[in-house]
XYZ file of C-alpha atoms in Angstrom:
679
model
C 0.000 0.000 0.000
C 1.382 3.412 -0.905
C 1.558 5.852 1.946
C 0.170 9.324 1.679
C 2.830 11.988 1.565
C 1.952 15.605 1.186
C 4.318 17.104 -1.310
C 4.619 20.017 -3.672
C 4.476 18.696 -7.226
C 5.345 21.926 -9.005
C 9.100 22.494 -9.156
C 10.449 25.827 -8.026
C 11.817 27.124 -11.294
C 12.590 30.152 -13.359
C 9.667 32.079 -14.796
C 9.293 31.574 -18.536
C 6.804 32.777 -21.087
C 5.189 29.994 -23.087
C 2.618 29.984 -25.851
C 0.407 27.401 -27.511
C -1.594 27.237 -30.706
C -3.084 23.763 -30.285
C -6.641 24.002 -31.495
C -5.913 27.459 -32.915
C -5.682 29.251 -29.568
C -2.714 31.458 -28.759
C -2.111 32.391 -25.147
C 0.643 33.154 -22.702
C 1.039 32.227 -19.049
C 3.073 33.708 -16.220
C 2.762 30.554 -14.141
C 5.984 28.949 -12.951
C 6.648 25.823 -14.979
C 9.960 23.982 -15.337
C 12.070 24.232 -18.440
C 12.653 20.994 -20.318
C 16.131 20.781 -18.815
C 14.834 21.327 -15.290
C 12.036 18.808 -15.725
C 14.495 15.978 -16.423
C 17.348 17.028 -14.158
C 16.863 13.941 -11.935
C 17.177 11.651 -14.961
C 19.629 13.078 -17.506
C 20.782 16.289 -19.148
C 18.205 17.232 -21.744
C 20.049 18.992 -24.523
C 19.960 20.186 -28.082
C 21.783 19.258 -31.270
C 21.830 22.568 -33.080
C 23.836 24.866 -35.341
C 26.285 27.077 -33.530
C 24.271 30.244 -34.088
C 21.245 28.706 -32.336
C 23.058 27.778 -29.133
C 22.000 30.837 -27.153
C 18.725 31.829 -28.787
C 16.066 32.791 -26.223
C 14.258 29.504 -26.771
C 17.389 27.411 -26.544
C 18.937 29.162 -23.574
C 15.756 28.902 -21.530
C 14.912 25.288 -22.279
C 18.007 23.111 -22.615
C 21.009 22.338 -20.449
C 23.590 20.701 -22.731
C 24.295 21.187 -26.404
C 26.249 19.883 -29.358
C 27.320 22.189 -32.138
C 26.269 20.505 -35.354
C 28.111 22.631 -37.921
C 31.567 22.298 -36.415
C 33.252 20.549 -39.337
C 36.716 19.332 -40.193
C 36.460 21.150 -43.506
C 36.073 24.509 -41.757
C 39.292 23.948 -39.806
C 41.660 22.634 -42.419
C 43.952 25.246 -43.836
C 44.901 26.850 -46.113
C 41.310 27.173 -47.335
C 40.592 25.125 -50.414
C 38.141 25.036 -53.263
C 37.527 21.300 -53.385
C 35.533 21.494 -56.588
C 38.730 21.423 -58.670
C 42.247 20.006 -58.328
C 43.482 22.658 -55.896
C 44.692 21.068 -52.644
C 46.220 21.911 -49.324
C 49.418 20.220 -50.373
C 49.692 22.290 -53.556
C 49.275 25.481 -51.523
C 51.964 24.380 -49.113
C 54.305 23.481 -51.988
C 53.705 26.845 -53.657
C 54.393 28.665 -50.393
C 57.638 26.776 -49.750
C 58.889 27.238 -53.307
C 58.154 30.967 -53.204
C 60.300 31.211 -50.093
C 63.316 29.686 -51.838
C 62.942 31.769 -55.015
C 66.218 33.652 -55.702
C 64.189 36.826 -56.214
C 62.586 36.493 -52.799
C 64.441 38.479 -50.178
C 62.228 38.369 -47.120
C 62.730 36.893 -43.694
C 62.527 33.130 -43.475
C 64.092 32.465 -46.873
C 64.765 28.765 -47.355
C 67.324 26.870 -49.303
C 65.991 24.442 -51.872
C 66.914 21.521 -49.608
C 65.065 23.105 -46.687
C 62.019 23.759 -48.849
C 61.914 20.179 -50.082
C 62.250 18.902 -46.505
C 59.344 21.046 -45.348
C 57.290 19.921 -48.317
C 57.800 16.322 -47.225
C 56.789 17.215 -43.670
C 53.659 18.934 -45.019
C 52.365 15.579 -46.223
C 52.069 14.475 -42.594
C 50.823 17.667 -40.981
C 47.424 19.316 -40.811
C 47.138 23.074 -40.815
C 44.267 24.369 -38.701
C 42.442 27.604 -39.426
C 40.519 29.547 -36.803
C 36.760 29.201 -36.973
C 35.619 32.546 -35.636
C 31.981 31.487 -35.616
C 32.751 28.725 -33.116
C 34.954 31.032 -31.043
C 32.119 33.572 -30.891
C 29.716 30.887 -29.671
C 32.131 29.653 -27.009
C 32.614 33.211 -25.777
C 28.857 33.770 -25.736
C 28.265 30.561 -23.773
C 30.960 31.545 -21.298
C 29.352 34.957 -20.828
C 25.955 33.307 -20.387
C 27.358 30.956 -17.739
C 28.979 33.851 -15.887
C 25.609 35.601 -15.761
C 23.611 32.429 -14.991
C 25.728 30.385 -12.545
C 22.795 28.121 -11.663
C 21.959 27.367 -15.309
C 25.297 26.781 -16.992
C 25.509 25.382 -20.525
C 28.137 22.889 -21.616
C 29.117 21.708 -25.078
C 30.212 18.458 -26.666
C 32.106 19.171 -29.869
C 33.257 16.845 -32.654
C 36.816 16.183 -33.769
C 36.195 13.794 -36.685
C 32.412 13.820 -36.997
C 29.880 12.920 -39.648
C 32.575 11.186 -41.681
C 30.626 11.176 -44.929
C 30.092 14.929 -45.102
C 32.363 17.023 -42.923
C 35.777 15.617 -43.811
C 37.006 16.640 -47.261
C 38.033 13.667 -49.345
C 41.497 15.073 -50.065
C 42.284 14.654 -46.356
C 42.584 10.918 -47.067
C 44.711 11.225 -50.213
C 48.436 11.087 -50.853
C 49.773 14.657 -51.123
C 46.280 15.904 -50.186
C 45.241 15.452 -53.804
C 42.016 13.936 -55.119
C 41.557 13.726 -58.876
C 37.938 14.764 -59.371
C 38.176 14.285 -63.137
C 39.598 10.789 -62.825
C 38.818 9.404 -59.342
C 40.207 6.038 -60.372
C 43.669 7.618 -60.445
C 43.444 8.773 -56.827
C 46.185 7.494 -54.555
C 44.916 6.975 -51.010
C 47.209 7.826 -48.126
C 48.899 4.930 -46.385
C 47.741 3.971 -42.855
C 50.999 5.332 -41.400
C 50.545 8.642 -43.210
C 46.919 8.894 -42.041
C 47.881 8.197 -38.449
C 50.273 11.132 -38.602
C 47.530 13.389 -39.945
C 45.094 12.152 -37.308
C 47.620 12.933 -34.589
C 48.430 16.348 -36.051
C 44.803 17.354 -36.403
C 43.756 16.151 -32.938
C 46.648 17.972 -31.323
C 45.905 21.154 -33.261
C 42.204 21.146 -32.353
C 42.663 20.355 -28.659
C 45.438 22.906 -28.341
C 43.473 25.557 -30.195
C 40.412 25.179 -27.924
C 42.309 24.427 -24.717
C 41.263 27.772 -23.267
C 37.590 26.750 -23.309
C 37.608 23.694 -21.066
C 35.094 25.458 -18.796
C 32.595 25.367 -21.677
C 33.609 22.220 -23.577
C 33.095 19.080 -21.504
C 33.605 16.378 -24.148
C 34.688 15.643 -27.724
C 33.389 13.208 -30.323
C 36.628 11.698 -31.583
C 34.794 9.859 -34.369
C 31.279 9.950 -35.717
C 29.564 7.652 -38.182
C 32.475 5.457 -39.227
C 30.224 2.400 -39.704
C 28.099 1.704 -42.774
C 24.437 2.135 -41.778
C 23.430 -1.067 -43.568
C 26.320 -3.522 -43.408
C 28.069 -2.407 -40.249
C 31.449 -2.322 -42.025
C 33.908 0.556 -41.836
C 32.600 3.151 -44.294
C 34.417 3.546 -47.581
C 33.833 5.433 -50.808
C 31.287 2.820 -51.905
C 29.190 3.233 -48.750
C 26.070 5.322 -48.721
C 26.328 7.811 -47.170
C 29.946 7.614 -48.145
C 32.942 7.797 -45.885
C 36.508 7.055 -46.816
C 38.136 5.810 -43.635
C 37.705 2.333 -45.047
C 39.550 3.227 -48.261
C 42.669 3.782 -46.185
C 42.303 1.368 -43.283
C 39.909 -1.335 -44.464
C 39.545 -1.554 -48.249
C 36.983 -3.991 -49.598
C 39.719 -6.245 -50.873
C 40.852 -7.133 -47.352
C 39.287 -9.494 -44.835
C 39.810 -7.306 -41.778
C 37.104 -7.415 -39.111
C 35.634 -4.185 -37.807
C 37.696 -4.371 -34.644
C 40.908 -5.207 -36.523
C 40.397 -2.296 -38.876
C 39.425 0.020 -36.032
C 42.518 -0.978 -34.094
C 44.635 0.675 -36.759
C 43.083 4.133 -36.457
C 40.172 4.413 -33.975
C 42.155 3.168 -31.010
C 45.129 5.230 -32.135
C 42.983 8.380 -32.307
C 41.511 7.862 -28.828
C 44.951 7.176 -27.358
C 46.252 10.326 -29.038
C 43.349 12.457 -27.778
C 43.748 11.263 -24.195
C 47.522 11.720 -24.323
C 47.294 15.291 -25.612
C 44.431 16.153 -23.250
C 46.435 15.086 -20.210
C 49.499 16.812 -21.642
C 47.772 20.202 -21.593
C 46.184 19.567 -18.205
C 42.595 18.956 -19.343
C 40.154 16.296 -18.150
C 37.948 16.162 -21.237
C 35.860 13.096 -21.992
C 36.092 11.465 -25.417
C 33.147 9.928 -27.249
C 32.472 7.589 -30.133
C 29.297 8.544 -31.986
C 27.173 6.521 -34.416
C 23.912 7.189 -36.281
C 21.378 4.360 -36.459
C 18.264 4.092 -38.614
C 16.172 2.251 -36.016
C 12.967 2.217 -38.048
C 13.916 -1.355 -38.973
C 15.290 -3.883 -36.478
C 18.517 -4.387 -38.469
C 21.252 -5.639 -36.167
C 24.326 -5.473 -38.420
C 25.352 -1.921 -37.553
C 24.364 -2.357 -33.896
C 26.391 -5.565 -33.631
C 29.442 -3.933 -35.238
C 29.227 -0.889 -32.981
C 28.941 -3.086 -29.904
C 31.968 -5.142 -30.986
C 33.945 -1.979 -31.617
C 33.072 -0.424 -28.256
C 33.843 -3.544 -26.254
C 37.121 -4.000 -28.108
C 38.211 -0.440 -27.352
C 37.200 -0.792 -23.686
C 38.423 -4.364 -23.286
C 40.786 -3.351 -20.481
C 38.689 -2.048 -17.552
C 41.742 -0.207 -16.247
C 42.494 1.466 -19.575
C 39.232 2.217 -21.331
C 39.707 4.158 -24.546
C 36.131 5.442 -24.961
C 34.568 7.468 -22.139
C 31.170 7.776 -23.763
C 29.111 6.410 -26.615
C 26.741 8.654 -28.529
C 23.727 7.014 -30.162
C 21.988 9.072 -32.850
C 18.567 7.613 -33.637
C 16.599 8.457 -36.765
C 12.967 7.950 -35.754
C 9.554 8.601 -37.237
C 6.206 8.978 -35.552
C 4.779 6.726 -38.285
C 6.507 3.706 -36.755
C 5.902 3.115 -33.012
C 7.958 -0.083 -33.340
C 11.046 2.090 -33.786
C 10.970 2.813 -30.042
C 11.243 -0.915 -29.330
C 14.154 -1.217 -31.786
C 15.829 1.774 -30.151
C 15.353 0.299 -26.682
C 16.906 -2.977 -27.810
C 19.950 -1.068 -29.091
C 20.307 0.764 -25.759
C 20.165 -2.557 -23.926
C 22.785 -3.956 -26.299
C 25.247 -1.189 -25.469
C 24.694 -1.402 -21.720
C 28.042 -1.535 -19.970
C 30.042 -0.894 -23.147
C 31.003 2.638 -22.039
C 30.791 4.596 -18.798
C 28.541 7.211 -20.376
C 25.786 6.776 -22.938
C 24.248 9.750 -24.703
C 21.423 9.659 -27.219
C 20.416 12.149 -29.879
C 16.970 11.733 -31.382
C 15.358 13.073 -34.498
C 11.602 12.472 -34.813
C 10.297 12.921 -38.341
C 6.680 13.580 -39.224
C 6.864 13.194 -43.000
C 6.694 9.376 -43.148
C 4.084 6.624 -43.316
C 4.479 2.856 -43.009
C 5.502 1.166 -46.249
C 2.863 -1.456 -47.139
C 5.403 -3.219 -49.401
C 8.059 -3.587 -46.687
C 9.372 -7.154 -46.453
C 10.875 -7.842 -43.004
C 12.431 -11.053 -44.355
C 14.531 -9.120 -46.898
C 17.587 -7.023 -46.027
C 17.535 -3.238 -45.980
C 20.302 -1.862 -48.160
C 21.431 1.411 -49.691
C 20.272 2.240 -53.206
C 23.334 2.421 -55.422
C 21.671 1.891 -58.815
C 18.266 2.651 -60.411
C 15.313 0.765 -58.872
C 11.567 0.546 -59.356
C 10.895 2.694 -56.256
C 9.419 6.082 -57.127
C 8.094 9.142 -55.305
C 5.550 11.286 -57.105
C 6.842 9.984 -60.439
C 10.559 10.423 -59.680
C 12.860 7.469 -58.996
C 14.377 6.943 -55.556
C 17.766 6.652 -57.221
C 17.483 10.144 -58.709
C 16.268 11.534 -55.366
C 18.654 9.665 -53.083
C 20.574 12.830 -52.162
C 17.414 14.878 -51.643
C 16.298 15.786 -48.159
C 17.414 13.690 -45.269
C 19.760 10.823 -46.004
C 17.314 8.094 -44.968
C 14.423 9.190 -47.172
C 15.099 7.968 -50.703
C 18.375 6.086 -50.426
C 17.037 2.822 -49.000
C 15.712 -0.257 -50.734
C 12.964 -2.179 -48.935
C 12.353 0.693 -46.475
C 9.958 0.129 -43.560
C 8.672 3.706 -43.908
C 8.245 5.936 -46.937
C 7.625 9.642 -47.375
C 4.055 10.877 -47.245
C 2.987 11.569 -50.807
C 1.571 15.020 -50.056
C 4.716 16.184 -48.274
C 6.857 17.010 -51.289
C 10.616 17.468 -51.423
C 10.977 20.535 -49.212
C 9.821 21.647 -45.775
C 6.038 21.443 -45.726
C 5.076 23.914 -43.000
C 1.376 23.263 -43.478
C 1.612 19.500 -42.878
C 4.275 19.890 -40.199
C 1.801 22.001 -38.228
C -1.362 20.065 -38.962
C -3.091 19.294 -35.651
C -3.239 15.538 -36.229
C 0.398 15.400 -37.331
C 1.446 17.357 -34.248
C -0.585 15.111 -31.926
C 0.935 11.976 -33.439
C 4.389 13.489 -33.075
C 3.640 14.513 -29.477
C 2.416 11.044 -28.484
C 5.496 9.449 -30.027
C 7.860 11.873 -28.271
C 6.170 11.252 -24.903
C 6.373 7.464 -25.358
C 10.036 7.803 -26.330
C 10.933 9.844 -23.239
C 9.027 7.419 -21.031
C 11.192 4.611 -22.412
C 14.444 6.562 -22.107
C 13.745 7.411 -18.469
C 14.000 3.702 -17.624
C 17.670 3.792 -18.650
C 18.776 7.060 -17.095
C 22.081 7.334 -15.260
C 20.129 7.502 -12.004
C 18.911 3.940 -12.647
C 22.385 2.441 -12.965
C 26.064 3.191 -13.355
C 26.007 2.706 -17.131
C 22.759 4.504 -17.909
C 22.001 7.486 -20.141
C 23.732 10.673 -19.104
C 22.187 12.957 -21.712
C 19.369 13.051 -24.242
C 19.545 15.549 -27.079
C 16.951 16.543 -29.641
C 17.674 17.789 -33.128
C 16.667 21.316 -34.006
C 15.071 24.273 -32.318
C 12.285 25.032 -34.789
C 11.037 23.924 -38.189
C 13.492 26.167 -40.018
C 16.437 25.411 -37.740
C 16.812 21.649 -37.797
C 19.366 19.553 -39.642
C 16.672 17.792 -41.682
C 14.045 20.484 -42.131
C 13.088 19.099 -45.546
C 12.353 15.717 -43.997
C 10.109 16.387 -41.033
C 9.813 19.072 -38.430
C 11.179 20.098 -35.071
C 9.349 19.054 -31.925
C 9.434 22.436 -30.326
C 8.328 25.431 -32.373
C 7.377 26.570 -35.830
C 7.514 30.033 -37.405
C 4.064 31.584 -37.551
C 3.202 34.550 -39.718
C 0.086 35.424 -37.706
C 1.946 36.383 -34.545
C 5.296 37.820 -33.643
C 7.728 35.147 -32.510
C 7.392 31.386 -32.440
C 4.534 29.067 -31.606
C 5.109 26.226 -29.190
C 4.049 22.834 -30.508
C 2.057 20.072 -28.844
C 5.170 17.892 -28.533
C 6.853 20.475 -26.329
C 4.132 20.091 -23.715
C 3.917 16.328 -24.208
C 7.636 15.979 -23.412
C 7.392 18.473 -20.552
C 4.393 16.522 -19.217
C 5.833 12.992 -19.177
C 6.943 13.185 -15.545
C 3.764 14.939 -14.295
C 1.688 12.169 -15.915
C 3.771 9.533 -14.130
C 3.300 11.441 -10.863
C -0.456 11.627 -11.456
C -0.586 7.893 -12.077
C 1.282 7.345 -8.799
C -1.202 9.599 -7.017
C -4.149 7.653 -8.436
C -2.589 4.505 -6.963
C -1.966 6.119 -3.581
C -4.415 5.466 -0.708
C -4.780 6.629 2.875
C -2.527 4.722 5.242
C -5.326 3.242 7.338
C -7.794 2.263 4.638
C -8.139 -1.294 3.408
C -7.281 -1.379 -0.302
C -8.141 -4.947 -1.217
C -9.914 -5.198 -4.553
C -13.149 -6.480 -3.048
C -13.412 -3.557 -0.646
C -11.836 -0.530 -2.280
C -13.439 0.572 -4.418
C -16.274 -1.927 -4.493
C -18.331 -2.830 -7.527
C -20.582 0.183 -6.984
C -17.735 2.674 -7.266
C -15.852 4.969 -4.942
C -18.746 6.623 -3.188
C -20.248 3.478 -1.694
C -16.932 1.813 -0.841
C -15.922 1.106 2.723
C -14.060 4.381 3.165
C -17.336 6.247 3.553
C -17.829 4.509 6.884
C -14.362 5.466 8.135
C -14.074 9.177 7.333
C -16.377 12.150 7.648
C -18.715 12.566 4.702
C -17.211 15.901 3.692
C -13.561 14.785 3.708
C -14.383 11.490 2.001
C -16.355 13.278 -0.707
C -13.394 15.562 -1.377
C -11.086 12.582 -1.672
C -13.430 10.756 -4.043
C -13.817 13.876 -6.189
C -10.026 14.280 -6.425
C -9.620 10.681 -7.613
C -12.468 11.025 -10.126
C -11.010 14.258 -11.513
C -7.485 12.828 -11.572
C -8.647 9.850 -13.601
C -10.318 12.087 -16.161
C -7.256 14.338 -16.437
C -4.976 11.329 -16.879
C -7.147 10.009 -19.704
C -6.617 13.317 -21.533
C -2.990 13.524 -22.673
C -0.879 16.668 -22.437
C -0.764 18.790 -25.581
C -0.935 22.339 -24.191
C 0.059 24.465 -21.237
C -3.457 24.139 -19.802
C -3.166 20.337 -20.014
C 0.167 20.469 -18.206
C -1.187 22.691 -15.425
C -4.325 20.567 -15.039
C -2.176 17.437 -14.597
C 0.077 19.018 -11.969
C -2.933 20.430 -10.118
C -4.847 17.129 -10.223
C -1.897 15.327 -8.630
C -1.596 17.855 -5.831
C -5.348 17.787 -5.234
C -5.237 14.025 -4.583
C -2.434 14.296 -2.030
C -4.099 17.302 -0.387
C -7.381 15.392 -0.151
C -5.666 12.354 1.398
C -3.972 14.510 4.004
C -7.274 16.298 4.750
C -9.242 13.098 5.438
C -10.923 13.237 8.877
C -11.593 9.900 10.491
C -14.919 9.235 12.201
C -14.165 7.993 15.695
C -15.590 4.470 16.152
C -17.585 3.926 19.301
C -17.818 0.662 21.212
C -21.521 0.203 22.011
C -21.529 -3.396 23.172
C -18.690 -5.153 24.962
C -19.490 -7.685 27.641
C -16.938 -8.747 30.211
C -16.978 -12.458 29.524
C -14.813 -15.282 30.791
C -12.576 -12.816 32.558
C -11.791 -10.693 29.456
C -12.174 -6.974 30.008
C -11.095 -3.657 28.531
C -8.102 -2.665 30.553
C -7.419 0.773 29.055
C -8.621 2.989 26.209
C -5.519 4.140 24.355
C -7.354 6.463 21.933
C -10.705 6.798 20.227
C -9.781 3.900 17.969
C -7.642 1.639 20.137
C -7.804 -0.090 23.517
C -6.023 -2.854 25.368
C -7.590 -6.146 26.383
C -6.584 -7.989 29.531
C -7.541 -11.477 30.814
C -8.004 -11.937 34.536
C -5.645 -14.760 35.593
C -5.867 -14.320 39.314
C -2.319 -13.049 39.497
C -0.810 -16.087 37.771
C 1.755 -15.234 35.077
C 0.665 -16.391 31.631
C 1.268 -15.749 27.921
C -1.534 -15.185 25.416
C -2.151 -14.739 21.697
C -4.946 -12.540 20.382
C -6.981 -12.957 17.181
C -9.876 -11.238 15.396
C -12.230 -12.973 12.995
C -12.899 -9.663 11.198
C -9.727 -7.521 11.010
C -11.570 -5.011 8.775
C -13.538 -4.009 11.896
C -10.987 -4.647 14.630
C -7.488 -6.077 14.448
C -4.455 -6.928 16.564
C -1.264 -5.557 15.005
C 0.763 -7.811 17.298
C -0.875 -11.110 18.210
C 1.194 -11.341 21.413
C -0.294 -8.114 22.733
C -3.897 -7.330 23.462
C -4.024 -3.936 21.743
C -7.093 -3.708 19.524
C -7.245 -1.203 16.652
C -10.770 -0.262 15.556
C -11.166 0.306 11.820
C -14.746 0.090 10.517
C -18.243 -0.152 11.786
C -19.395 -3.721 12.269
C -19.053 -6.821 14.414
C -16.060 -8.932 15.334
C -15.233 -11.869 17.579
C -12.050 -11.377 19.565
C -10.270 -14.538 20.693
C -7.698 -14.937 23.459
C -5.596 -18.129 23.402
C -3.719 -19.294 26.494
C -0.208 -20.300 25.433
C 0.456 -22.965 28.047
C 0.180 -25.940 25.713
C -3.503 -26.463 26.506
C -4.681 -24.428 23.472
C -7.594 -23.131 25.610
C -9.355 -20.071 24.165
C -11.885 -17.518 25.312
C -14.018 -15.304 23.039
C -15.760 -11.971 23.356
C -18.138 -10.281 20.909
C -17.487 -6.678 19.866
C -19.864 -4.269 18.134
C -18.546 -1.016 16.658
C -20.638 1.765 15.185
């Protein structure tokens, strides 16, 4: 039986202004409600995966606690700057610079001999030149200023080193002499593993050194992201889709290397290098491995490979390479089964790293594919197929929109025909679409809460959502953000149903707990409470005053109705919080009717020795001064009971009749009874 505990359900939080347009109504409230970050602070850091310029927007700064910058790319840091659309390369720029400095007509400081120039040119093949990214520096400075002004609401960042391998790392980074022949790719000479290790080391050192002054803002780094093929689980290479060329250097298709063997040649090396340099400059950064999973289908190949890789890297418990594992999940509200697939992946990775972080992206532009064959594999589309969307082939559209929209054969979900190829603001903000998205997001958070860090040492430490509004999400052409959407009818942004659904997950759990909470001294067996006639005629009405019992019954009735209505708006959220508090207040306000003993005959020497309260007294048996031990029993403990059968203290509970029995414990098993009537 749950005990009644009077408690304040609403969290003491910062005042925020929130709006809702569910059902077409726009309103604002000055009521104190928690931010999303505050609501989940006992479970995990609730953060945002967003472009750098969105990190400290009013919406972002007020709602989220931890962030990842999504447009921090290797390409933006490699220098000198290159136009990768032609044959110009970093190496060529370095060569030109060195040769200019040994030109006989050049008479400036730092003039080199030809031998010195050639030596530096050779060194340039192994080094990475890092440019400043002022946009990132500006963000880090802004976050630092924000933290100085908001010491109780500090923001922290997890930044990538080698992230999103198919997009953010220019292909020439993997080539001999930094040169990729775009006109004749077949002539490209890939860098050797030894050469690539040198570049990895050079780049990691340069990045960590460059940002070493921001360790108060940066708490972790993604050393690698998305190095596994989404379909086969192999190390990505140029033939993968989306492509990635780590495999071209370290695990070409012609070899028989396993994932862990291939990873041992560069992933482990990179993590060792990062930790070595971090300690060398006196920093205690954490280092993550990050992978994106399309969990709309229960494919295990990528999950199995990632698990093997993680456990290989952390095989020595005293020398773990990977501090944290980041799981990026591509989800769609069209497929509730994706949550089960996602949960299975989380279970799979349990214990593989000390920290687990998830990033989720919930799309609204999909429907279940009626032609999906679960017995057939899901693979990338690399050649023309029969699949079409509004008359255009999937093959022609495979680079359009989000990467998991048109590039998959035998997909479990397909794009809604009316959506089109761009952001469809109308459908993204359709009431039914928003409700479906909200329900899915709430179910997802409910699942994730089971695996929070507070539930175990290897649980989730952070949960991050993609995007801050429909126009500011990494896949805006392929769905919509959970939080807000631009609205031309009002100034500012309109909060979506999913925002309140996610905010309301914990209050709904608390309301459910309250509905299952009963007064301490009320029998809660199914046959008595409530009985088949409902709450109002159940046994509690004979225990408590009519007024207090009626209030309690009303609070339970109202709470049940509120719970049946899900949370899609601020009013729904407030109603849920209030309904929970009303139940606990009503329980604490229950006034018990004092039972009165109207018939108790002194029989066989049994008598009431002392009234302890209005609902308890002590029985004694006259033994003529002879010491004896007794046991006490009641045939109707709902009316009167003995909490301790070796003591004669009777607790009165309900109106009615009971037979109290006293057994003499001298081996004779003799008993004496007395009849009790309570009204």
